[in-house]
mmCIF file of C-alpha atoms in Angstrom:
data_model
loop_
_atom_site.group_PDB
_atom_site.id
_atom_site.type_symbol
_atom_site.label_atom_id
_atom_site.label_comp_id
_atom_site.label_asym_id
_atom_site.label_seq_id
_atom_site.Cartn_x
_atom_site.Cartn_y
_atom_site.Cartn_z
ATOM 1 C CA MET A 1 -5.403 17.822 -10.391
ATOM 2 C CA SER A 2 -8.394 15.543 -10.954
ATOM 3 C CA ALA A 3 -8.169 11.777 -10.556
ATOM 4 C CA LYS A 4 -8.897 11.260 -14.254
ATOM 5 C CA ARG A 5 -6.107 13.623 -15.253
ATOM 6 C CA TYR A 6 -3.690 11.898 -12.867
ATOM 7 C CA ASP A 7 -4.724 8.551 -14.334
ATOM 8 C CA ARG A 8 -4.073 9.845 -17.854
ATOM 9 C CA GLU A 9 -0.590 10.996 -16.860
ATOM 10 C CA LEU A 10 0.197 7.524 -15.547
ATOM 11 C CA GLY A 11 -1.558 5.778 -18.429
ATOM 12 C CA ILE A 12 -3.925 3.904 -16.121
ATOM 13 C CA LYS A 13 -7.613 3.640 -15.163
ATOM 14 C CA THR A 14 -8.193 3.359 -11.409
ATOM 15 C CA SER A 15 -11.361 5.306 -10.606
ATOM 16 C CA GLY A 16 -14.581 3.790 -9.286
ATOM 17 C CA LEU A 17 -15.564 1.264 -6.633
ATOM 18 C CA ARG A 18 -15.991 -2.501 -6.620
ATOM 19 C CA GLU A 19 -17.761 -4.491 -3.957
ATOM 20 C CA TRP A 20 -16.825 -8.058 -3.108
ATOM 21 C CA ALA A 21 -19.456 -10.777 -3.394
ATOM 22 C CA ARG A 22 -18.292 -11.857 0.068
ATOM 23 C CA THR A 23 -17.364 -9.075 2.444
ATOM 24 C CA ASP A 24 -16.522 -10.941 5.640
ATOM 25 C CA HIS A 25 -12.759 -10.350 5.486
ATOM 26 C CA TYR A 26 -11.873 -8.519 2.254
ATOM 27 C CA HIS A 27 -13.177 -5.003 1.758
ATOM 28 C CA ARG A 28 -14.356 -3.259 -1.397
ATOM 29 C CA TYR A 29 -12.001 -1.759 -3.938
ATOM 30 C CA GLU A 30 -11.575 1.971 -3.497
ATOM 31 C CA ALA A 31 -8.406 3.768 -4.546
ATOM 32 C CA THR A 32 -6.535 6.160 -2.274
ATOM 33 C CA PRO A 33 -7.253 9.717 -3.525
ATOM 34 C CA TYR A 34 -4.359 11.223 -5.441
ATOM 35 C CA GLU A 35 -4.536 14.412 -3.363
ATOM 36 C CA ALA A 36 -4.083 12.291 -0.244
ATOM 37 C CA LEU A 37 -1.000 10.653 -1.767
ATOM 38 C CA ASP A 38 0.405 14.063 -2.666
ATOM 39 C CA THR A 39 -0.090 15.153 0.959
ATOM 40 C CA LEU A 40 1.519 11.989 2.334
ATOM 41 C CA PHE A 41 4.630 12.203 0.215
ATOM 42 C CA ARG A 42 5.257 15.855 0.929
ATOM 43 C CA SER A 43 5.988 14.734 4.500
ATOM 44 C CA TYR A 44 7.184 11.165 4.094
ATOM 45 C CA LYS A 45 9.928 10.295 1.638
ATOM 46 C CA ILE A 46 10.520 6.851 0.208
ATOM 47 C CA LYS A 47 14.271 6.324 -0.019
ATOM 48 C CA LYS A 48 16.193 4.631 -2.786
ATOM 49 C CA HIS A 49 16.800 1.426 -0.802
ATOM 50 C CA TYR A 50 13.092 0.913 -0.092
ATOM 51 C CA HIS A 51 11.151 -2.019 -1.504
ATOM 52 C CA VAL A 52 7.433 -1.276 -1.210
ATOM 53 C CA VAL A 53 4.557 -3.757 -0.927
ATOM 54 C CA ASP A 54 1.039 -2.424 -1.554
ATOM 55 C CA PHE A 55 -1.406 -4.868 0.065
ATOM 56 C CA GLY A 56 -4.827 -4.840 -1.581
ATOM 57 C CA CYS A 57 -3.431 -2.854 -4.492
ATOM 58 C CA GLY A 58 -6.682 -2.916 -6.471
ATOM 59 C CA ARG A 59 -6.160 -1.525 -9.947
ATOM 60 C CA GLY A 60 -2.725 -0.301 -8.903
ATOM 61 C CA ARG A 61 -3.030 3.429 -8.270
ATOM 62 C CA VAL A 62 -0.673 3.542 -5.273
ATOM 63 C CA THR A 63 1.647 0.974 -6.832
ATOM 64 C CA PHE A 64 2.175 2.995 -10.012
ATOM 65 C CA TYR A 65 2.190 6.366 -8.250
ATOM 66 C CA ILE A 66 5.014 5.322 -5.908
ATOM 67 C CA HIS A 67 6.935 3.628 -8.706
ATOM 68 C CA ARG A 68 6.917 6.735 -10.883
ATOM 69 C CA ARG A 69 7.508 9.260 -8.101
ATOM 70 C CA PHE A 70 10.315 7.449 -6.286
ATOM 71 C CA GLN A 71 11.553 4.934 -8.887
ATOM 72 C CA VAL A 72 11.912 2.114 -6.369
ATOM 73 C CA PRO A 73 10.806 -1.530 -6.628
ATOM 74 C CA VAL A 74 7.095 -1.967 -5.853
ATOM 75 C CA VAL A 75 4.924 -5.065 -5.487
ATOM 76 C CA GLY A 76 1.138 -4.855 -5.638
ATOM 77 C CA VAL A 77 -0.847 -7.731 -4.090
ATOM 78 C CA GLU A 78 -4.485 -8.201 -5.139
ATOM 79 C CA ALA A 79 -6.936 -11.036 -4.430
ATOM 80 C CA HIS A 80 -9.936 -10.071 -6.601
ATOM 81 C CA ASP A 81 -9.528 -11.760 -9.986
ATOM 82 C CA LYS A 82 -11.200 -9.129 -12.166
ATOM 83 C CA THR A 83 -9.521 -6.252 -10.351
ATOM 84 C CA TYR A 84 -6.176 -8.023 -10.710
ATOM 85 C CA GLU A 85 -6.700 -8.363 -14.472
ATOM 86 C CA GLU A 86 -7.422 -4.630 -14.649
ATOM 87 C CA ALA A 87 -4.215 -3.968 -12.726
ATOM 88 C CA LEU A 88 -2.277 -6.039 -15.272
ATOM 89 C CA ASP A 89 -3.800 -4.004 -18.107
ATOM 90 C CA ASN A 90 -2.810 -0.837 -16.271
ATOM 91 C CA LYS A 91 0.728 -2.116 -15.839
ATOM 92 C CA SER A 92 1.071 -2.668 -19.578
ATOM 93 C CA SER A 93 -0.064 0.855 -20.427
ATOM 94 C CA TYR A 94 1.868 2.420 -17.528
ATOM 95 C CA ARG A 95 5.092 0.742 -18.619
ATOM 96 C CA MET A 96 4.735 2.342 -22.046
ATOM 97 C CA LYS A 97 5.000 5.711 -20.308
ATOM 98 C CA ALA A 98 7.636 4.637 -17.771
ATOM 99 C CA LYS A 99 10.163 2.758 -19.883
ATOM 100 C CA HIS A 100 12.947 4.863 -18.417
ATOM 101 C CA ILE A 101 12.374 3.632 -14.857
ATOM 102 C CA VAL A 102 14.684 0.698 -14.211
ATOM 103 C CA ALA A 103 13.185 -0.381 -10.879
ATOM 104 C CA PRO A 104 10.922 -3.447 -11.210
ATOM 105 C CA ILE A 105 7.202 -3.367 -10.651
ATOM 106 C CA ARG A 106 5.382 -6.636 -9.959
ATOM 107 C CA LEU A 107 1.753 -7.576 -9.452
ATOM 108 C CA LYS A 108 0.902 -10.686 -7.446
ATOM 109 C CA TYR A 109 -2.478 -12.415 -7.505
ATOM 110 C CA GLY A 110 -3.611 -14.018 -4.272
ATOM 111 C CA LEU A 111 -4.624 -13.463 -0.684
ATOM 112 C CA ALA A 112 -2.500 -11.001 1.251
ATOM 113 C CA GLU A 113 -1.856 -13.508 4.024
ATOM 114 C CA HIS A 114 -0.362 -15.896 1.443
ATOM 115 C CA TYR A 115 2.146 -13.361 0.131
ATOM 116 C CA GLU A 116 5.711 -14.490 0.896
ATOM 117 C CA VAL A 117 7.408 -11.459 2.410
ATOM 118 C CA LYS A 118 10.838 -11.064 0.813
ATOM 119 C CA PRO A 119 13.974 -10.153 2.799
ATOM 120 C CA GLN A 120 14.235 -6.878 0.871
ATOM 121 C CA ASP A 121 10.601 -5.802 1.504
ATOM 122 C CA ASN A 122 10.746 -2.957 4.010
ATOM 123 C CA CYS A 123 7.792 -0.618 3.421
ATOM 124 C CA PHE A 124 4.178 -1.837 3.514
ATOM 125 C CA TYR A 125 1.099 0.138 2.459
ATOM 126 C CA PHE A 126 -2.459 -0.549 3.628
ATOM 127 C CA PHE A 127 -5.699 1.286 2.818
ATOM 128 C CA ASN A 128 -7.983 -0.757 5.075
ATOM 129 C CA PRO A 129 -8.055 -3.578 2.473
ATOM 130 C CA PHE A 130 -9.232 -6.377 4.736
ATOM 131 C CA SER A 131 -10.380 -7.278 8.231
ATOM 132 C CA SER A 132 -8.170 -6.968 11.294
ATOM 133 C CA LYS A 133 -8.075 -10.785 11.383
ATOM 134 C CA VAL A 134 -6.370 -10.855 7.975
ATOM 135 C CA PHE A 135 -4.198 -7.873 8.918
ATOM 136 C CA LYS A 136 -2.996 -9.790 11.978
ATOM 137 C CA LYS A 137 -1.876 -12.691 9.755
ATOM 138 C CA VAL A 138 -0.152 -10.359 7.303
ATOM 139 C CA LEU A 139 1.657 -8.542 10.095
ATOM 140 C CA ALA A 140 2.735 -11.871 11.619
ATOM 141 C CA ASN A 141 4.238 -12.824 8.236
ATOM 142 C CA ILE A 142 6.093 -9.516 8.085
ATOM 143 C CA MET A 143 7.431 -9.980 11.606
ATOM 144 C CA ALA A 144 8.562 -13.546 10.844
ATOM 145 C CA SER A 145 10.513 -12.198 7.876
ATOM 146 C CA VAL A 146 12.072 -9.483 10.042
ATOM 147 C CA LYS A 147 13.104 -12.089 12.610
ATOM 148 C CA SER A 148 14.869 -14.090 9.884
ATOM 149 C CA HIS A 149 16.341 -11.030 8.167
ATOM 150 C CA PRO A 150 16.601 -8.138 10.673
ATOM 151 C CA ARG A 151 15.911 -4.746 9.124
ATOM 152 C CA THR A 152 14.043 -1.501 9.700
ATOM 153 C CA ILE A 153 10.515 -1.551 8.280
ATOM 154 C CA ASP A 154 7.738 1.005 7.880
ATOM 155 C CA LEU A 155 3.975 0.485 7.830
ATOM 156 C CA ILE A 156 1.845 3.142 6.107
ATOM 157 C CA LEU A 157 -1.830 3.028 7.064
ATOM 158 C CA TYR A 158 -4.379 5.177 5.277
ATOM 159 C CA TYR A 159 -7.778 5.459 6.970
ATOM 160 C CA PRO A 160 -6.453 3.530 9.998
ATOM 161 C CA LEU A 161 -9.212 1.836 11.955
ATOM 162 C CA PRO A 162 -8.889 1.244 15.726
ATOM 163 C CA GLU A 163 -8.725 -2.541 15.340
ATOM 164 C CA TYR A 164 -5.684 -2.211 13.053
ATOM 165 C CA LYS A 165 -3.951 -0.032 15.623
ATOM 166 C CA GLN A 166 -4.686 -2.630 18.310
ATOM 167 C CA VAL A 167 -2.958 -5.326 16.242
ATOM 168 C CA ILE A 168 0.110 -3.119 15.766
ATOM 169 C CA LYS A 169 0.347 -2.606 19.542
ATOM 170 C CA GLU A 170 1.256 -6.279 19.874
ATOM 171 C CA TYR A 171 4.656 -5.446 18.365
ATOM 172 C CA PRO A 172 7.340 -2.844 19.246
ATOM 173 C CA PHE A 173 6.448 -0.342 16.508
ATOM 174 C CA GLN A 174 6.887 3.386 17.009
ATOM 175 C CA LYS A 175 4.410 5.847 15.520
ATOM 176 C CA ILE A 176 6.656 8.252 13.608
ATOM 177 C CA ASN A 177 4.090 10.439 11.867
ATOM 178 C CA LYS A 178 0.393 11.226 11.558
ATOM 179 C CA ILE A 179 -0.616 13.116 8.427
ATOM 180 C CA ARG A 180 -4.110 14.496 8.016
ATOM 181 C CA VAL A 181 -5.618 15.058 4.584
ATOM 182 C CA PRO A 182 -6.424 18.789 4.200
ATOM 183 C CA GLY A 183 -10.144 19.522 4.215
ATOM 184 C CA ALA A 184 -11.118 16.003 5.274
ATOM 185 C CA GLN A 185 -14.334 15.787 7.295
ATOM 186 C CA ASP A 186 -13.873 12.155 8.349
ATOM 187 C CA THR A 187 -11.589 11.764 11.379
ATOM 188 C CA TYR A 188 -10.203 8.517 9.919
ATOM 189 C CA GLU A 189 -9.077 10.253 6.730
ATOM 190 C CA LYS A 190 -5.405 10.424 7.620
ATOM 191 C CA PHE A 191 -2.172 8.477 7.362
ATOM 192 C CA ILE A 192 -0.344 6.949 10.287
ATOM 193 C CA ILE A 193 3.206 5.738 9.736
ATOM 194 C CA TYR A 194 4.755 3.179 12.056
ATOM 195 C CA ARG A 195 8.413 2.132 12.153
ATOM 196 C CA LEU A 196 10.129 -0.912 13.565
ATOM 197 C CA LEU A 197 13.841 -0.253 13.959
ATOM 198 C CA GLU A 198 16.451 -2.866 13.173
ATOM 199 C CA PRO A 199 17.946 -4.100 16.455
ATOM 200 C CA ALA A 200 21.362 -2.668 17.284
ATOM 201 C CA GLY A 201 24.147 -5.013 16.256
ATOM 202 C CA ALA A 202 21.888 -7.068 13.991
#
């Protein structure tokens, strides 16, 4: 199914690219391909108790896709003002088509490293949205939350760059799956899923 047709089904508009005026730490907007998401979620299932955070959500493609497919709470975090406004417009039109889904869907404007990780947040999605320096801060925030409220968490990385993987090695995550996108020519075009297990007796 084409991206435009998928967008129509969800009632959203997410195609295209957007460059940042400053590109030192935050990367351009580019949505995860729908066919890649279909591949990911044939192998990896989001369970009913999951609360998903999509860092660098852009116009919200992953946010709305997960919300409709799994009907779990999802938060999208976006720092580009115009892109965030487009995500809000998409939410309004998406909700017209998804009135039956009770789970909340929230969009937060601001830098990813300023997002306050909630005790219920336990699944985090990244499509290379920012530099490894920002990723390190975000991951430190996640780990601080886990220390205060012990729980199992998953990280989903699409197009995982080596510097991201180096940051993750600083913590006791286990790589639980690697999912390649069929027909992809780029070696980075894959998903890696990491899990941090809740300590026994926590």
